[in-house]
Amino acid sequence: MENEILITYAKKAMGNAYAPYSRFSVGAALLTREGEVFTGCNVENASFGAAICAERCAVLKAVSEGYTSFEKIAVVSDSGEYTFPCGICRQFLSEFMKDGSVVLEDKDGGIREYPLAELLPHTFVLLKD
């Protein structure tokens, strides 16, 4: 799937963001290895720790439908700047897309794609026996 199409899905999802506290709306579109797309938006809560980022929202929707292997995720925000996933989201994504990439767009339509491993070079991994 073309990055522009994935960005379009993310922008549409951003329209559903619930961000009354930060006023910072984010949308994400996640592409599975099977070619399915799942979207997510940030959902804030008065108990700030209960908020969820757009990236994790998309991943949870995909996993709840039986998909656990992802190719890439597009992330956009209403800031107009490239909006990188936070640290928690980077670690969360690493569980499902070790070889995947993150696609970002700015207000001028500039698109950048980064390997997730470049954004989080040393993921946390539980020791296996």
mmCIF file of N, CA and C in Angstrom, residues 5-90:
data_model
loop_
_atom_site.group_PDB
_atom_site.id
_atom_site.type_symbol
_atom_site.label_atom_id
_atom_site.label_comp_id
_atom_site.label_asym_id
_atom_site.label_seq_id
_atom_site.Cartn_x
_atom_site.Cartn_y
_atom_site.Cartn_z
ATOM 1 N N ILE A 5 -1.801 6.739 0.806
ATOM 2 C CA ILE A 5 -3.107 6.155 1.136
ATOM 3 C C ILE A 5 -3.198 5.896 2.638
ATOM 4 N N LEU A 6 -2.124 5.380 3.212
ATOM 5 C CA LEU A 6 -2.108 5.122 4.653
ATOM 6 C C LEU A 6 -2.234 6.434 5.432
ATOM 7 N N ILE A 7 -1.584 7.476 4.953
ATOM 8 C CA ILE A 7 -1.695 8.805 5.582
ATOM 9 C C ILE A 7 -3.143 9.289 5.526
ATOM 10 N N THR A 8 -3.822 9.053 4.423
ATOM 11 C CA THR A 8 -5.222 9.459 4.280
ATOM 12 C C THR A 8 -6.093 8.781 5.333
ATOM 13 N N TYR A 9 -5.872 7.503 5.559
ATOM 14 C CA TYR A 9 -6.600 6.778 6.614
ATOM 15 C C TYR A 9 -6.310 7.398 7.985
ATOM 16 N N ALA A 10 -5.045 7.722 8.237
ATOM 17 C CA ALA A 10 -4.660 8.292 9.529
ATOM 18 C C ALA A 10 -5.318 9.653 9.742
ATOM 19 N N LYS A 11 -5.375 10.466 8.692
ATOM 20 C CA LYS A 11 -6.002 11.791 8.803
ATOM 21 C C LYS A 11 -7.489 11.659 9.130
ATOM 22 N N LYS A 12 -8.136 10.691 8.497
ATOM 23 C CA LYS A 12 -9.560 10.480 8.779
ATOM 24 C C LYS A 12 -9.754 10.055 10.240
ATOM 25 N N ALA A 13 -8.901 9.166 10.724
ATOM 26 C CA ALA A 13 -8.993 8.710 12.112
ATOM 27 C C ALA A 13 -8.737 9.857 13.089
ATOM 28 N N MET A 14 -7.839 10.773 12.723
ATOM 29 C CA MET A 14 -7.533 11.911 13.585
ATOM 30 C C MET A 14 -8.788 12.731 13.867
ATOM 31 N N GLY A 15 -9.724 12.736 12.938
ATOM 32 C CA GLY A 15 -10.978 13.458 13.125
ATOM 33 C C GLY A 15 -11.828 12.925 14.260
ATOM 34 N N ASN A 16 -11.535 11.709 14.713
ATOM 35 C CA ASN A 16 -12.284 11.107 15.815
ATOM 36 C C ASN A 16 -11.593 11.263 17.161
ATOM 37 N N ALA A 17 -10.446 11.921 17.180
ATOM 38 C CA ALA A 17 -9.683 12.051 18.423
ATOM 39 C C ALA A 17 -10.519 12.731 19.507
ATOM 40 N N TYR A 18 -10.310 12.273 20.733
ATOM 41 C CA TYR A 18 -10.951 12.870 21.899
ATOM 42 C C TYR A 18 -9.819 13.472 22.721
ATOM 43 N N ALA A 19 -9.584 14.773 22.532
ATOM 44 C CA ALA A 19 -8.435 15.423 23.156
ATOM 45 C C ALA A 19 -8.819 16.738 23.829
ATOM 46 N N PRO A 20 -9.770 16.686 24.790
ATOM 47 C CA PRO A 20 -10.213 17.933 25.427
ATOM 48 C C PRO A 20 -9.175 18.560 26.351
ATOM 49 N N TYR A 21 -8.153 17.822 26.766
ATOM 50 C CA TYR A 21 -7.171 18.332 27.718
ATOM 51 C C TYR A 21 -5.941 18.907 27.006
ATOM 52 N N SER A 22 -5.391 18.155 26.078
ATOM 53 C CA SER A 22 -4.187 18.615 25.381
ATOM 54 C C SER A 22 -4.504 19.430 24.131
ATOM 55 N N ARG A 23 -5.693 19.243 23.592
ATOM 56 C CA ARG A 23 -6.061 19.870 22.318
ATOM 57 C C ARG A 23 -5.070 19.473 21.218
ATOM 58 N N PHE A 24 -4.556 18.265 21.305
ATOM 59 C CA PHE A 24 -3.566 17.729 20.373
ATOM 60 C C PHE A 24 -4.132 16.437 19.797
ATOM 61 N N SER A 25 -4.730 16.531 18.622
ATOM 62 C CA SER A 25 -5.366 15.370 17.999
ATOM 63 C C SER A 25 -4.368 14.596 17.142
ATOM 64 N N VAL A 26 -4.415 13.278 17.290
ATOM 65 C CA VAL A 26 -3.505 12.393 16.560
ATOM 66 C C VAL A 26 -4.321 11.271 15.925
ATOM 67 N N GLY A 27 -3.915 10.875 14.728
ATOM 68 C CA GLY A 27 -4.531 9.746 14.050
ATOM 69 C C GLY A 27 -3.454 8.786 13.579
ATOM 70 N N ALA A 28 -3.794 7.514 13.522
ATOM 71 C CA ALA A 28 -2.847 6.496 13.068
ATOM 72 C C ALA A 28 -3.567 5.497 12.179
ATOM 73 N N ALA A 29 -2.817 4.953 11.233
ATOM 74 C CA ALA A 29 -3.334 3.892 10.372
ATOM 75 C C ALA A 29 -2.272 2.805 10.300
ATOM 76 N N LEU A 30 -2.657 1.608 10.671
ATOM 77 C CA LEU A 30 -1.762 0.468 10.805
ATOM 78 C C LEU A 30 -2.021 -0.528 9.682
ATOM 79 N N LEU A 31 -0.979 -0.901 8.960
ATOM 80 C CA LEU A 31 -1.088 -1.872 7.868
ATOM 81 C C LEU A 31 -0.582 -3.218 8.339
ATOM 82 N N THR A 32 -1.443 -4.240 8.277
ATOM 83 C CA THR A 32 -1.036 -5.587 8.672
ATOM 84 C C THR A 32 -0.279 -6.247 7.526
ATOM 85 N N ARG A 33 0.437 -7.307 7.838
ATOM 86 C CA ARG A 33 1.154 -8.078 6.799
ATOM 87 C C ARG A 33 0.178 -8.666 5.786
ATOM 88 N N GLU A 34 -1.077 -8.848 6.218
ATOM 89 C CA GLU A 34 -2.103 -9.404 5.320
ATOM 90 C C GLU A 34 -2.763 -8.343 4.457
ATOM 91 N N GLY A 35 -2.394 -7.072 4.636
ATOM 92 C CA GLY A 35 -2.943 -5.996 3.828
ATOM 93 C C GLY A 35 -4.162 -5.296 4.409
ATOM 94 N N GLU A 36 -4.551 -5.642 5.629
ATOM 95 C CA GLU A 36 -5.680 -4.981 6.283
ATOM 96 C C GLU A 36 -5.200 -3.685 6.941
ATOM 97 N N VAL A 37 -6.087 -2.706 7.039
ATOM 98 C CA VAL A 37 -5.757 -1.437 7.684
ATOM 99 C C VAL A 37 -6.659 -1.244 8.900
ATOM 100 N N PHE A 38 -6.032 -0.895 10.020
ATOM 101 C CA PHE A 38 -6.757 -0.567 11.242
ATOM 102 C C PHE A 38 -6.352 0.836 11.654
ATOM 103 N N THR A 39 -7.326 1.633 12.022
ATOM 104 C CA THR A 39 -7.043 3.018 12.397
ATOM 105 C C THR A 39 -7.246 3.223 13.892
ATOM 106 N N GLY A 40 -6.672 4.313 14.371
ATOM 107 C CA GLY A 40 -6.834 4.676 15.775
ATOM 108 C C GLY A 40 -6.655 6.163 15.955
ATOM 109 N N CYS A 41 -7.163 6.657 17.057
ATOM 110 C CA CYS A 41 -7.000 8.067 17.412
ATOM 111 C C CYS A 41 -6.675 8.128 18.899
ATOM 112 N N ASN A 42 -6.126 9.261 19.325
ATOM 113 C CA ASN A 42 -5.851 9.391 20.755
ATOM 114 C C ASN A 42 -7.165 9.628 21.497
ATOM 115 N N VAL A 43 -7.250 9.039 22.684
ATOM 116 C CA VAL A 43 -8.428 9.159 23.535
ATOM 117 C C VAL A 43 -7.931 9.539 24.925
ATOM 118 N N GLU A 44 -8.179 10.792 25.310
ATOM 119 C CA GLU A 44 -7.708 11.280 26.593
ATOM 120 C C GLU A 44 -8.727 11.008 27.695
ATOM 121 N N ASN A 45 -8.269 11.204 28.933
ATOM 122 C CA ASN A 45 -9.102 10.973 30.097
ATOM 123 C C ASN A 45 -8.657 11.933 31.188
ATOM 124 N N ALA A 46 -9.580 12.344 32.033
ATOM 125 C CA ALA A 46 -9.240 13.247 33.130
ATOM 126 C C ALA A 46 -8.170 12.638 34.033
ATOM 127 N N SER A 47 -8.135 11.330 34.128
ATOM 128 C CA SER A 47 -7.043 10.629 34.797
ATOM 129 C C SER A 47 -5.991 10.382 33.717
ATOM 130 N N PHE A 48 -5.048 11.307 33.586
ATOM 131 C CA PHE A 48 -4.149 11.329 32.433
ATOM 132 C C PHE A 48 -3.498 9.988 32.118
ATOM 133 N N GLY A 49 -3.187 9.204 33.117
ATOM 134 C CA GLY A 49 -2.570 7.905 32.882
ATOM 135 C C GLY A 49 -3.475 6.930 32.144
ATOM 136 N N ALA A 50 -4.762 7.205 32.121
ATOM 137 C CA ALA A 50 -5.711 6.324 31.441
ATOM 138 C C ALA A 50 -5.854 6.659 29.960
ATOM 139 N N ALA A 51 -5.215 7.729 29.521
ATOM 140 C CA ALA A 51 -5.291 8.110 28.101
ATOM 141 C C ALA A 51 -4.584 7.069 27.247
ATOM 142 N N ILE A 52 -4.983 6.987 25.987
ATOM 143 C CA ILE A 52 -4.331 6.058 25.059
ATOM 144 C C ILE A 52 -3.972 6.802 23.784
ATOM 145 N N CYS A 53 -2.804 6.507 23.276
ATOM 146 C CA CYS A 53 -2.321 7.134 22.045
ATOM 147 C C CYS A 53 -2.973 6.496 20.826
ATOM 148 N N ALA A 54 -2.953 7.222 19.731
ATOM 149 C CA ALA A 54 -3.549 6.740 18.479
ATOM 150 C C ALA A 54 -2.892 5.443 17.999
ATOM 151 N N GLU A 55 -1.578 5.357 18.142
ATOM 152 C CA GLU A 55 -0.864 4.175 17.665
ATOM 153 C C GLU A 55 -1.303 2.920 18.409
ATOM 154 N N ARG A 56 -1.371 3.028 19.738
ATOM 155 C CA ARG A 56 -1.790 1.855 20.524
ATOM 156 C C ARG A 56 -3.254 1.537 20.297
ATOM 157 N N CYS A 57 -4.074 2.551 20.070
ATOM 158 C CA CYS A 57 -5.486 2.328 19.754
ATOM 159 C C CYS A 57 -5.605 1.464 18.495
ATOM 160 N N ALA A 58 -4.848 1.804 17.459
ATOM 161 C CA ALA A 58 -4.882 1.042 16.202
ATOM 162 C C ALA A 58 -4.391 -0.389 16.415
ATOM 163 N N VAL A 59 -3.303 -0.539 17.172
ATOM 164 C CA VAL A 59 -2.769 -1.879 17.434
ATOM 165 C C VAL A 59 -3.776 -2.724 18.205
ATOM 166 N N LEU A 60 -4.411 -2.142 19.217
ATOM 167 C CA LEU A 60 -5.387 -2.903 20.002
ATOM 168 C C LEU A 60 -6.562 -3.356 19.146
ATOM 169 N N LYS A 61 -7.013 -2.504 18.250
ATOM 170 C CA LYS A 61 -8.105 -2.894 17.354
ATOM 171 C C LYS A 61 -7.681 -4.065 16.471
ATOM 172 N N ALA A 62 -6.464 -4.003 15.933
ATOM 173 C CA ALA A 62 -5.976 -5.072 15.059
ATOM 174 C C ALA A 62 -5.816 -6.383 15.821
ATOM 175 N N VAL A 63 -5.174 -6.313 16.974
ATOM 176 C CA VAL A 63 -4.943 -7.533 17.755
ATOM 177 C C VAL A 63 -6.272 -8.140 18.185
ATOM 178 N N SER A 64 -7.238 -7.303 18.550
ATOM 179 C CA SER A 64 -8.541 -7.830 18.975
ATOM 180 C C SER A 64 -9.280 -8.521 17.828
ATOM 181 N N GLU A 65 -8.850 -8.260 16.606
ATOM 182 C CA GLU A 65 -9.445 -8.923 15.437
ATOM 183 C C GLU A 65 -8.570 -10.065 14.923
ATOM 184 N N GLY A 66 -7.505 -10.394 15.660
ATOM 185 C CA GLY A 66 -6.684 -11.556 15.320
ATOM 186 C C GLY A 66 -5.427 -11.267 14.505
ATOM 187 N N TYR A 67 -5.074 -10.011 14.310
ATOM 188 C CA TYR A 67 -3.872 -9.656 13.544
ATOM 189 C C TYR A 67 -2.751 -9.261 14.500
ATOM 190 N N THR A 68 -1.577 -9.853 14.312
ATOM 191 C CA THR A 68 -0.468 -9.574 15.225
ATOM 192 C C THR A 68 0.860 -9.303 14.505
ATOM 193 N N SER A 69 0.823 -9.142 13.210
ATOM 194 C CA SER A 69 2.044 -8.871 12.457
ATOM 195 C C SER A 69 1.792 -7.680 11.542
ATOM 196 N N PHE A 70 2.567 -6.612 11.754
ATOM 197 C CA PHE A 70 2.307 -5.367 11.051
ATOM 198 C C PHE A 70 3.487 -4.923 10.204
ATOM 199 N N GLU A 71 3.174 -4.297 9.084
ATOM 200 C CA GLU A 71 4.180 -3.832 8.135
ATOM 201 C C GLU A 71 4.605 -2.396 8.409
ATOM 202 N N LYS A 72 3.608 -1.520 8.611
ATOM 203 C CA LYS A 72 3.917 -0.113 8.867
ATOM 204 C C LYS A 72 2.739 0.571 9.520
ATOM 205 N N ILE A 73 3.037 1.736 10.095
ATOM 206 C CA ILE A 73 2.004 2.560 10.704
ATOM 207 C C ILE A 73 2.239 4.014 10.288
ATOM 208 N N ALA A 74 1.170 4.678 9.894
ATOM 209 C CA ALA A 74 1.223 6.101 9.568
ATOM 210 C C ALA A 74 0.682 6.873 10.764
ATOM 211 N N VAL A 75 1.335 7.989 11.085
ATOM 212 C CA VAL A 75 0.929 8.815 12.220
ATOM 213 C C VAL A 75 0.887 10.274 11.779
ATOM 214 N N VAL A 76 -0.236 10.934 12.077
ATOM 215 C CA VAL A 76 -0.390 12.356 11.767
ATOM 216 C C VAL A 76 -0.991 13.064 12.977
ATOM 217 N N SER A 77 -0.783 14.379 13.027
ATOM 218 C CA SER A 77 -1.406 15.171 14.084
ATOM 219 C C SER A 77 -1.848 16.505 13.533
ATOM 220 N N ASP A 78 -2.651 17.209 14.320
ATOM 221 C CA ASP A 78 -3.108 18.523 13.885
ATOM 222 C C ASP A 78 -2.069 19.614 14.138
ATOM 223 N N SER A 79 -0.883 19.236 14.594
ATOM 224 C CA SER A 79 0.179 20.218 14.824
ATOM 225 C C SER A 79 0.802 20.694 13.518
ATOM 226 N N GLY A 80 0.676 19.888 12.472
ATOM 227 C CA GLY A 80 1.294 20.219 11.201
ATOM 228 C C GLY A 80 2.747 19.799 11.118
ATOM 229 N N GLU A 81 3.286 19.259 12.206
ATOM 230 C CA GLU A 81 4.682 18.808 12.240
ATOM 231 C C GLU A 81 4.719 17.284 12.129
ATOM 232 N N TYR A 82 5.907 16.752 11.818
ATOM 233 C CA TYR A 82 6.066 15.306 11.888
ATOM 234 C C TYR A 82 5.841 14.903 13.341
ATOM 235 N N THR A 83 4.952 13.954 13.568
ATOM 236 C CA THR A 83 4.605 13.542 14.926
ATOM 237 C C THR A 83 5.073 12.114 15.145
ATOM 238 N N PHE A 84 6.180 11.983 15.842
ATOM 239 C CA PHE A 84 6.763 10.666 16.105
ATOM 240 C C PHE A 84 6.019 9.973 17.244
ATOM 241 N N PRO A 85 5.925 8.647 17.213
ATOM 242 C CA PRO A 85 5.319 7.926 18.339
ATOM 243 C C PRO A 85 6.107 8.175 19.622
ATOM 244 N N CYS A 86 5.396 8.238 20.741
ATOM 245 C CA CYS A 86 6.052 8.386 22.040
ATOM 246 C C CYS A 86 6.824 7.106 22.364
ATOM 247 N N GLY A 87 7.588 7.148 23.439
ATOM 248 C CA GLY A 87 8.393 5.994 23.825
ATOM 249 C C GLY A 87 7.574 4.750 24.126
ATOM 250 N N ILE A 88 6.468 4.928 24.824
ATOM 251 C CA ILE A 88 5.606 3.773 25.132
ATOM 252 C C ILE A 88 5.095 3.147 23.838
ATOM 253 N N CYS A 89 4.661 3.972 22.903
ATOM 254 C CA CYS A 89 4.147 3.439 21.639
ATOM 255 C C CYS A 89 5.242 2.745 20.830
ATOM 256 N N ARG A 90 6.451 3.295 20.851
ATOM 257 C CA ARG A 90 7.561 2.655 20.135
ATOM 258 C C ARG A 90 7.812 1.259 20.693
#
